[in-house]
PDB file of C-alpha atoms in Angstrom:
ATOM      1  CA  MET Y   1      -0.129  -0.040   0.038  1.00  0.00           C
ATOM      2  CA  GLU Y   2       1.500   3.136  -1.056  1.00  0.00           C
ATOM      3  CA  ARG Y   3       1.530   6.672   0.579  1.00  0.00           C
ATOM      4  CA  ILE Y   4      -0.586   9.428  -0.804  1.00  0.00           C
ATOM      5  CA  SER Y   5       1.073  12.213  -0.969  1.00  0.00           C
ATOM      6  CA  ILE Y   6       1.333  15.903  -3.220  1.00  0.00           C
ATOM      7  CA  PHE Y   7       3.384  14.194  -5.318  1.00  0.00           C
ATOM      8  CA  ASN Y   8       1.326  11.066  -6.600  1.00  0.00           C
ATOM      9  CA  TYR Y   9      -2.020  11.942  -5.573  1.00  0.00           C
ATOM     10  CA  GLU Y  10      -3.446  12.482  -9.106  1.00  0.00           C
ATOM     11  CA  ALA Y  11      -2.988   8.828  -9.938  1.00  0.00           C
ATOM     12  CA  PHE Y  12      -4.852   8.089  -7.035  1.00  0.00           C
ATOM     13  CA  TYR Y  13      -7.637  10.562  -7.883  1.00  0.00           C
ATOM     14  CA  LEU Y  14      -7.860   9.394 -11.567  1.00  0.00           C
ATOM     15  CA  ASP Y  15      -8.090   5.531 -10.250  1.00  0.00           C
ATOM     16  CA  TYR Y  16     -10.807   6.757  -7.725  1.00  0.00           C
ATOM     17  CA  LEU Y  17     -13.126   8.760 -10.497  1.00  0.00           C
ATOM     18  CA  GLU Y  18     -12.913   5.780 -12.788  1.00  0.00           C
ATOM     19  CA  GLY Y  19     -14.303   3.093 -10.001  1.00  0.00           C
ATOM     20  CA  ASN Y  20     -11.011   1.244  -9.513  1.00  0.00           C
ATOM     21  CA  LEU Y  21      -9.607   1.990  -5.900  1.00  0.00           C
ATOM     22  CA  SER Y  22     -10.074  -0.496  -3.114  1.00  0.00           C
ATOM     23  CA  GLU Y  23     -11.977   0.208   0.188  1.00  0.00           C
ATOM     24  CA  GLN Y  24      -8.919   1.186   2.122  1.00  0.00           C
ATOM     25  CA  ASP Y  25      -7.388   3.631  -0.842  1.00  0.00           C
ATOM     26  CA  THR Y  26     -10.573   5.292  -1.027  1.00  0.00           C
ATOM     27  CA  LYS Y  27     -10.542   6.084   2.586  1.00  0.00           C
ATOM     28  CA  MET Y  28      -6.906   7.376   2.306  1.00  0.00           C
ATOM     29  CA  LEU Y  29      -7.579   8.928  -0.815  1.00  0.00           C
ATOM     30  CA  LEU Y  30     -10.534  10.862   0.882  1.00  0.00           C
ATOM     31  CA  GLN Y  31      -8.553  11.749   4.320  1.00  0.00           C
ATOM     32  CA  PHE Y  32      -5.866  13.349   1.992  1.00  0.00           C
ATOM     33  CA  LEU Y  33      -8.567  15.277   0.049  1.00  0.00           C
ATOM     34  CA  GLU Y  34      -9.662  16.741   3.591  1.00  0.00           C
ATOM     35  CA  GLU Y  35      -6.187  17.626   4.517  1.00  0.00           C
ATOM     36  CA  HIS Y  36      -5.309  18.976   0.995  1.00  0.00           C
ATOM     37  CA  PRO Y  37      -8.193  20.882  -0.016  1.00  0.00           C
ATOM     38  CA  GLU Y  38      -6.317  22.668  -2.635  1.00  0.00           C
ATOM     39  CA  CYS Y  39      -6.268  19.507  -4.554  1.00  0.00           C
ATOM     40  CA  ARG Y  40      -9.818  18.661  -4.705  1.00  0.00           C
ATOM     41  CA  MET Y  41     -11.255  19.226  -8.334  1.00  0.00           C
ATOM     42  CA  GLU Y  42     -14.440  20.868  -8.457  1.00  0.00           C
ATOM     43  CA  ASP Y  43     -17.395  18.938 -10.305  1.00  0.00           C
ATOM     44  CA  GLU Y  44     -17.665  21.503 -12.910  1.00  0.00           C
ATOM     45  CA  ASP Y  45     -13.894  20.739 -13.657  1.00  0.00           C
ATOM     46  CA  LEU Y  46     -14.979  17.261 -14.078  1.00  0.00           C
ATOM     47  CA  VAL Y  47     -15.879  15.921 -17.505  1.00  0.00           C
ATOM     48  CA  LEU Y  48     -17.875  12.652 -17.350  1.00  0.00           C
ATOM     49  CA  LEU Y  49     -17.444  10.847 -20.600  1.00  0.00           C
ATOM     50  CA  ASP Y  50     -20.567   8.102 -21.533  1.00  0.00           C
ATOM     51  CA  ASP Y  51     -19.072   4.956 -23.001  1.00  0.00           C
ATOM     52  CA  THR Y  52     -22.352   4.430 -24.885  1.00  0.00           C
ATOM     53  CA  THR Y  53     -22.123   8.073 -26.963  1.00  0.00           C
ATOM     54  CA  PRO Y  54     -20.273   7.783 -29.554  1.00  0.00           C
ATOM     55  CA  MET Y  55     -17.582  11.079 -29.938  1.00  0.00           C
ATOM     56  CA  THR Y  56     -17.788  12.574 -32.783  1.00  0.00           C
ATOM     57  CA  PHE Y  57     -15.453  15.940 -34.164  1.00  0.00           C
ATOM     58  CA  SER Y  58     -16.843  18.457 -36.028  1.00  0.00           C
ATOM     59  CA  GLY Y  59     -13.685  19.688 -37.322  1.00  0.00           C
ATOM     60  CA  LYS Y  60     -12.977  16.483 -39.457  1.00  0.00           C
ATOM     61  CA  LYS Y  61     -13.379  17.899 -42.661  1.00  0.00           C
ATOM     62  CA  ASP Y  62     -11.111  20.601 -41.758  1.00  0.00           C
ATOM     63  CA  LEU Y  63      -8.021  17.880 -41.432  1.00  0.00           C
ATOM     64  CA  LYS Y  64      -5.612  17.752 -44.431  1.00  0.00           C
ATOM     65  CA  GLN Y  65      -6.073  14.793 -45.812  1.00  0.00           C
ATOM     66  CA  ILE Y  66      -5.086  15.128 -49.490  1.00  0.00           C
ATOM     67  CA  ASP Y  67      -6.413  12.316 -52.194  1.00  0.00           C
ATOM     68  CA  GLU Y  68      -2.689  11.480 -54.335  1.00  0.00           C
ATOM     69  CA  ASN Y  69      -4.424   9.771 -56.984  1.00  0.00           C
ATOM     70  CA  GLY Y  70      -7.210  12.673 -57.134  1.00  0.00           C
ATOM     71  CA  PRO Y  71      -6.898  15.879 -59.049  1.00  0.00           C
ATOM     72  CA  VAL Y  72      -4.930  18.853 -58.686  1.00  0.00           C
ATOM     73  CA  ALA Y  73      -6.986  21.373 -57.520  1.00  0.00           C
ATOM     74  CA  LEU Y  74      -6.778  24.807 -56.365  1.00  0.00           C
ATOM     75  CA  ASP Y  75      -7.602  23.454 -52.808  1.00  0.00           C
ATOM     76  CA  ASN Y  76      -4.807  20.700 -52.735  1.00  0.00           C
ATOM     77  CA  VAL Y  77      -2.575  22.511 -55.371  1.00  0.00           C
ATOM     78  CA  GLU Y  78       0.401  23.678 -52.701  1.00  0.00           C
ATOM     79  CA  HIS Y  79       0.847  19.227 -51.896  1.00  0.00           C
ATOM     80  CA  PHE Y  80       1.496  18.582 -55.061  1.00  0.00           C
ATOM     81  CA  MET Y  81       3.997  21.643 -55.707  1.00  0.00           C
ATOM     82  CA  ILE Y  82       5.463  20.409 -52.348  1.00  0.00           C
ATOM     83  CA  ALA Y  83       5.969  16.683 -53.819  1.00  0.00           C
ATOM     84  CA  ASP Y  84       7.394  18.142 -56.984  1.00  0.00           C
ATOM     85  CA  ALA Y  85       9.876  19.825 -55.347  1.00  0.00           C
ATOM     86  CA  GLU Y  86      10.529  16.842 -53.271  1.00  0.00           C
ATOM     87  CA  GLY Y  87      10.572  14.944 -56.783  1.00  0.00           C
ATOM     88  CA  LEU Y  88       7.634  12.421 -55.558  1.00  0.00           C
ATOM     89  CA  LEU Y  89       5.575  13.595 -59.043  1.00  0.00           C
ATOM     90  CA  THR Y  90       4.862  11.138 -61.395  1.00  0.00           C
ATOM     91  CA  ASP Y  91       4.953  12.552 -65.148  1.00  0.00           C
ATOM     92  CA  GLU Y  92       1.318  12.440 -65.433  1.00  0.00           C
ATOM     93  CA  LYS Y  93       0.822  14.395 -62.244  1.00  0.00           C
ATOM     94  CA  LYS Y  94       3.228  17.060 -63.142  1.00  0.00           C
ATOM     95  CA  ALA Y  95       1.661  17.703 -66.081  1.00  0.00           C
ATOM     96  CA  GLU Y  96      -1.470  18.009 -64.471  1.00  0.00           C
ATOM     97  CA  LEU Y  97       0.237  20.419 -61.903  1.00  0.00           C
ATOM     98  CA  ASN Y  98       1.584  22.132 -65.027  1.00  0.00           C
ATOM     99  CA  SER Y  99      -1.955  23.259 -66.411  1.00  0.00           C
ATOM    100  CA  VAL Y 100      -3.017  24.112 -62.989  1.00  0.00           C
ATOM    101  CA  VAL Y 101      -0.327  26.877 -62.356  1.00  0.00           C
ATOM    102  CA  THR Y 102       0.967  27.572 -66.102  1.00  0.00           C
ATOM    103  CA  ASN Y 103      -2.089  30.442 -65.947  1.00  0.00           C
ATOM    104  CA  ASP Y 104      -1.680  31.955 -61.956  1.00  0.00           C
ATOM    105  CA  GLN Y 105       1.404  33.725 -61.287  1.00  0.00           C
ATOM    106  CA  GLU Y 106       0.859  34.130 -57.720  1.00  0.00           C
ATOM    107  CA  LEU Y 107       0.820  29.960 -57.835  1.00  0.00           C
ATOM    108  CA  GLU Y 108       3.781  29.829 -60.204  1.00  0.00           C
ATOM    109  CA  ALA Y 109       5.737  31.967 -57.851  1.00  0.00           C
ATOM    110  CA  THR Y 110       4.845  30.230 -54.963  1.00  0.00           C
ATOM    111  CA  ARG Y 111       6.121  26.899 -56.950  1.00  0.00           C
ATOM    112  CA  ARG Y 112       9.206  28.915 -57.342  1.00  0.00           C
ATOM    113  CA  ARG Y 113       9.683  29.153 -53.861  1.00  0.00           C
ATOM    114  CA  TYR Y 114       8.844  25.737 -53.114  1.00  0.00           C
ATOM    115  CA  SER Y 115      11.483  24.388 -55.764  1.00  0.00           C
ATOM    116  CA  ALA Y 116      13.883  26.958 -54.069  1.00  0.00           C
ATOM    117  CA  VAL Y 117      13.939  25.169 -50.736  1.00  0.00           C
ATOM    118  CA  TYR Y 118      15.281  21.926 -52.238  1.00  0.00           C
ATOM    119  CA  TYR Y 119      18.920  22.230 -53.664  1.00  0.00           C
ATOM    120  CA  THR Y 120      20.333  19.251 -55.550  1.00  0.00           C
ATOM    121  CA  ALA Y 121      24.219  19.289 -55.439  1.00  0.00           C
ATOM    122  CA  ASP Y 122      26.030  19.641 -58.884  1.00  0.00           C
ATOM    123  CA  GLU Y 123      28.533  16.451 -58.198  1.00  0.00           C
ATOM    124  CA  SER Y 124      30.796  17.154 -61.272  1.00  0.00           C
ATOM    125  CA  VAL Y 125      32.258  20.003 -58.690  1.00  0.00           C
ATOM    126  CA  VAL Y 126      34.955  17.956 -56.736  1.00  0.00           C
ATOM    127  CA  TYR Y 127      37.117  19.514 -54.075  1.00  0.00           C
ATOM    128  CA  GLY Y 128      40.560  18.426 -54.794  1.00  0.00           C
ATOM    129  CA  GLY Y 129      42.196  18.851 -51.906  1.00  0.00           C
ATOM    130  CA  LYS Y 130      39.724  16.253 -50.051  1.00  0.00           C
ATOM    131  CA  ALA Y 131      42.047  13.634 -48.600  1.00  0.00           C
ATOM    132  CA  GLU Y 132      43.691  16.125 -46.759  1.00  0.00           C
ATOM    133  CA  LEU Y 133      40.268  17.330 -45.215  1.00  0.00           C
ATOM    134  CA  LYS Y 134      39.772  13.856 -43.381  1.00  0.00           C
ATOM    135  CA  GLN Y 135      41.187  13.477 -40.063  1.00  0.00           C
ATOM    136  CA  ARG Y 136      44.006  10.881 -39.344  1.00  0.00           C
ATOM    137  CA  LYS Y 137      43.832   8.498 -36.489  1.00  0.00           C
ATOM    138  CA  ALA Y 138      45.866   9.865 -33.603  1.00  0.00           C
ATOM    139  CA  LEU Y 139      47.775   6.771 -31.675  1.00  0.00           C
ATOM    140  CA  VAL Y 140      47.418   7.608 -27.842  1.00  0.00           C
ATOM    141  CA  LEU Y 141      50.539   6.612 -25.859  1.00  0.00           C
ATOM    142  CA  TRP Y 142      50.613   8.536 -22.991  1.00  0.00           C
ATOM    143  CA  PRO Y 143      48.754   5.850 -20.853  1.00  0.00           C
ATOM    144  CA  TYR Y 144      52.094   3.916 -21.651  1.00  0.00           C
ATOM    145  CA  VAL Y 145      54.550   6.241 -21.723  1.00  0.00           C
ATOM    146  CA  SER Y 146      53.461   7.542 -17.973  1.00  0.00           C
ATOM    147  CA  GLY Y 147      53.817   3.757 -16.849  1.00  0.00           C
ATOM    148  CA  ALA Y 148      57.504   3.778 -18.353  1.00  0.00           C
ATOM    149  CA  VAL Y 149      58.303   6.826 -17.145  1.00  0.00           C
ATOM    150  CA  ALA Y 150      57.465   5.804 -13.659  1.00  0.00           C
ATOM    151  CA  ALA Y 151      59.274   2.360 -14.083  1.00  0.00           C
ATOM    152  CA  ALA Y 152      62.513   4.194 -15.308  1.00  0.00           C
ATOM    153  CA  ALA Y 153      62.202   6.561 -12.451  1.00  0.00           C
ATOM    154  CA  VAL Y 154      62.200   3.533  -9.598  1.00  0.00           C
ATOM    155  CA  VAL Y 155      65.272   1.994 -11.602  1.00  0.00           C
ATOM    156  CA  ALA Y 156      67.142   5.256 -11.410  1.00  0.00           C
ATOM    157  CA  ILE Y 157      66.173   5.621  -7.770  1.00  0.00           C
ATOM    158  CA  MET Y 158      67.790   2.031  -7.266  1.00  0.00           C
ATOM    159  CA  LEU Y 159      71.013   2.392  -9.573  1.00  0.00           C
ATOM    160  CA  LEU Y 160      71.774   6.061  -7.566  1.00  0.00           C
ATOM    161  CA  THR Y 161      71.495   4.628  -4.125  1.00  0.00           C
ATOM    162  CA  GLY Y 162      73.374   1.102  -4.964  1.00  0.00           C
ATOM    163  CA  GLY Y 163      70.379  -1.175  -5.383  1.00  0.00           C
ATOM    164  CA  THR Y 164      70.493  -1.496  -1.371  1.00  0.00           C
ATOM    165  CA  ASN Y 165      68.232  -0.287   1.358  1.00  0.00           C
ATOM    166  CA  SER Y 166      70.826   1.825   3.176  1.00  0.00           C
ATOM    167  CA  GLY Y 167      69.283   5.560   3.663  1.00  0.00           C
ATOM    168  CA  LEU Y 168      66.118   4.725   2.758  1.00  0.00           C
ATOM    169  CA  GLY Y 169      64.785   3.889   6.723  1.00  0.00           C
ATOM    170  CA  ILE Y 170      64.655   0.321   5.622  1.00  0.00           C
ATOM    171  CA  ILE Y 171      65.723  -2.636   7.740  1.00  0.00           C
ATOM    172  CA  ASP Y 172      67.958  -5.716   6.367  1.00  0.00           C
ATOM    173  CA  ILE Y 173      66.725  -8.809   7.403  1.00  0.00           C
ATOM    174  CA  PRO Y 174      68.941 -11.350   7.256  1.00  0.00           C
ATOM    175  CA  GLN Y 175      67.577 -14.520   5.880  1.00  0.00           C
ATOM    176  CA  ASN Y 176      67.927 -16.881   8.793  1.00  0.00           C
ATOM    177  CA  GLN Y 177      67.102 -14.985  11.585  1.00  0.00           C
ATOM    178  CA  GLY Y 178      63.943 -14.992  13.804  1.00  0.00           C
ATOM    179  CA  PHE Y 179      61.564 -12.703  14.885  1.00  0.00           C
ATOM    180  CA  ALA Y 180      62.770 -12.124  18.352  1.00  0.00           C
ATOM    181  CA  GLN Y 181      66.255 -11.166  16.715  1.00  0.00           C
ATOM    182  CA  LEU Y 182      64.636  -8.957  14.420  1.00  0.00           C
ATOM    183  CA  ARG Y 183      62.745  -7.259  17.441  1.00  0.00           C
ATOM    184  CA  ASN Y 184      66.369  -6.653  18.899  1.00  0.00           C
ATOM    185  CA  ALA Y 185      67.640  -5.282  15.956  1.00  0.00           C
ATOM    186  CA  GLN Y 186      65.087  -2.404  15.705  1.00  0.00           C
ATOM    187  CA  LYS Y 187      65.441  -1.817  19.117  1.00  0.00           C
ATOM    188  CA  GLY Y 188      69.362  -1.116  18.850  1.00  0.00           C
TER     189      GLY Y 188
END
């Protein structure tokens, strides 16, 4: 059972409105809404939908649905001009579009603007220094070099000190010395 808070009460509220809350969760939600009246929705804020009544959209005819195989007309000419600029029209549709646009200067100007948006590169023009533009792959050596430098430093220190522990504060322990002898060596 989850605790209802300011951050999650909407989910509980929706389940309550849909009738999906258990009795215990409903009591918790109603208690929460009594403690936080600013979270309670007024009845006029709620829109109750009835599943039996079909929903209709009155602006359906205003939605843009163009029949690609239908005739080119003034109400859909822009769609076909854009398709022509993108190179999507068949030769038949291009001829049909030309017949609609030809006598109207405004439509011809609009068609030129749509065509100017799409640019096709001239592939006959080639830059001579193209190979120089490509980035070469860099070989990253610094992780390896830093390890080698550290190892070389350790070897140099050992060579400079004569390879002994003297002067470094480290106690030399003979091989056959016991623990008691080691303790005596440290005290002395």
